[in-house]
XYZ file of C-alpha atoms in Angstrom:
110
model
C 113.887 110.393 55.872
C 112.182 113.651 57.386
C 108.886 112.056 57.177
C 109.734 108.429 58.941
C 111.657 110.204 61.854
C 108.589 112.682 61.869
C 105.891 109.810 62.402
C 108.468 107.766 64.738
C 108.661 110.923 66.817
C 104.569 111.489 67.248
C 104.405 107.651 67.785
C 107.047 107.967 70.997
C 104.909 110.554 71.997
C 101.716 109.272 72.000
C 102.620 105.785 73.438
C 104.836 107.637 76.751
C 101.759 108.952 78.159
C 99.500 105.022 78.262
C 103.160 103.137 79.352
C 103.650 105.771 81.825
C 100.060 104.642 84.012
C 100.704 101.235 83.439
C 98.599 98.323 85.160
C 96.559 99.062 88.764
C 97.555 96.020 91.159
C 95.694 95.070 93.464
C 96.450 92.789 96.585
C 93.627 91.003 95.539
C 94.756 89.659 92.758
C 97.329 87.854 95.237
C 94.290 86.035 96.641
C 95.930 82.612 94.319
C 98.352 82.228 97.394
C 96.325 82.546 100.082
C 96.561 78.706 102.186
C 98.966 76.750 103.603
C 101.509 74.924 102.218
C 104.105 72.372 103.601
C 107.459 69.788 103.150
C 109.898 68.898 105.678
C 111.673 71.206 106.221
C 109.423 74.532 105.076
C 105.755 75.619 106.384
C 104.158 78.940 105.015
C 100.714 80.335 105.842
C 98.699 83.162 103.974
C 96.314 84.934 105.151
C 93.872 86.151 102.909
C 93.645 89.846 101.788
C 92.141 91.600 103.530
C 91.750 96.093 104.001
C 94.409 96.453 100.982
C 97.222 93.592 102.378
C 97.469 90.544 102.456
C 100.139 88.467 104.678
C 101.898 85.670 105.649
C 104.341 83.627 108.286
C 106.640 81.078 107.003
C 108.310 78.730 109.697
C 111.688 76.316 108.801
C 112.542 73.542 110.474
C 115.949 71.464 110.703
C 116.381 67.327 110.203
C 115.592 66.905 114.065
C 112.312 69.183 113.700
C 113.291 72.240 115.208
C 112.775 75.415 114.488
C 115.627 77.615 112.519
C 113.708 80.166 110.931
C 110.437 82.863 110.773
C 109.683 85.555 108.443
C 106.754 87.262 108.915
C 105.633 88.643 105.334
C 103.054 92.098 104.488
C 102.338 92.701 101.237
C 100.227 95.834 100.882
C 99.188 98.517 97.855
C 100.773 101.394 98.173
C 99.733 104.628 95.761
C 102.127 107.213 93.984
C 100.645 110.899 93.396
C 101.243 112.446 90.058
C 102.355 115.179 90.363
C 101.456 115.690 93.789
C 97.384 115.197 92.572
C 95.851 112.891 94.150
C 96.579 108.841 94.022
C 98.871 107.771 91.101
C 99.299 104.183 89.788
C 98.675 101.040 92.483
C 101.412 99.234 93.030
C 102.074 96.448 95.442
C 105.181 96.506 98.041
C 106.204 93.722 99.989
C 107.656 94.244 103.905
C 109.864 91.003 104.747
C 111.417 90.272 108.633
C 113.136 87.353 109.136
C 114.791 86.232 111.465
C 116.553 82.836 112.553
C 115.030 80.889 115.524
C 117.810 82.030 117.565
C 118.221 85.671 117.498
C 114.215 85.425 118.406
C 113.753 87.273 122.158
C 112.686 84.611 124.579
C 109.561 86.675 125.290
C 108.659 88.562 122.055
C 105.850 90.728 123.506
C 107.441 92.545 125.908
């Protein structure tokens, strides 16, 4: 029994560092999303990955064809340092900004 416990602890100690590193994610892994997708009430346009990010504009339309929703999505690579030393594991994070069309400013550029 004691031998099994020691072997289990050793196996755990060996596997934890390998699990902590994990796979490095890249925005280019999402390049399959590039393109235009549409249905009767929704339209999505995804730009190709560039500069460590991928972006999308999503537009929703009601039954009369009037825009009733708009989203701007940005997914970018973020690197976290481990113990304050250089880049750590790569992770992909997203930022979603969406508002109903009725709440958009009349002059969004200023």
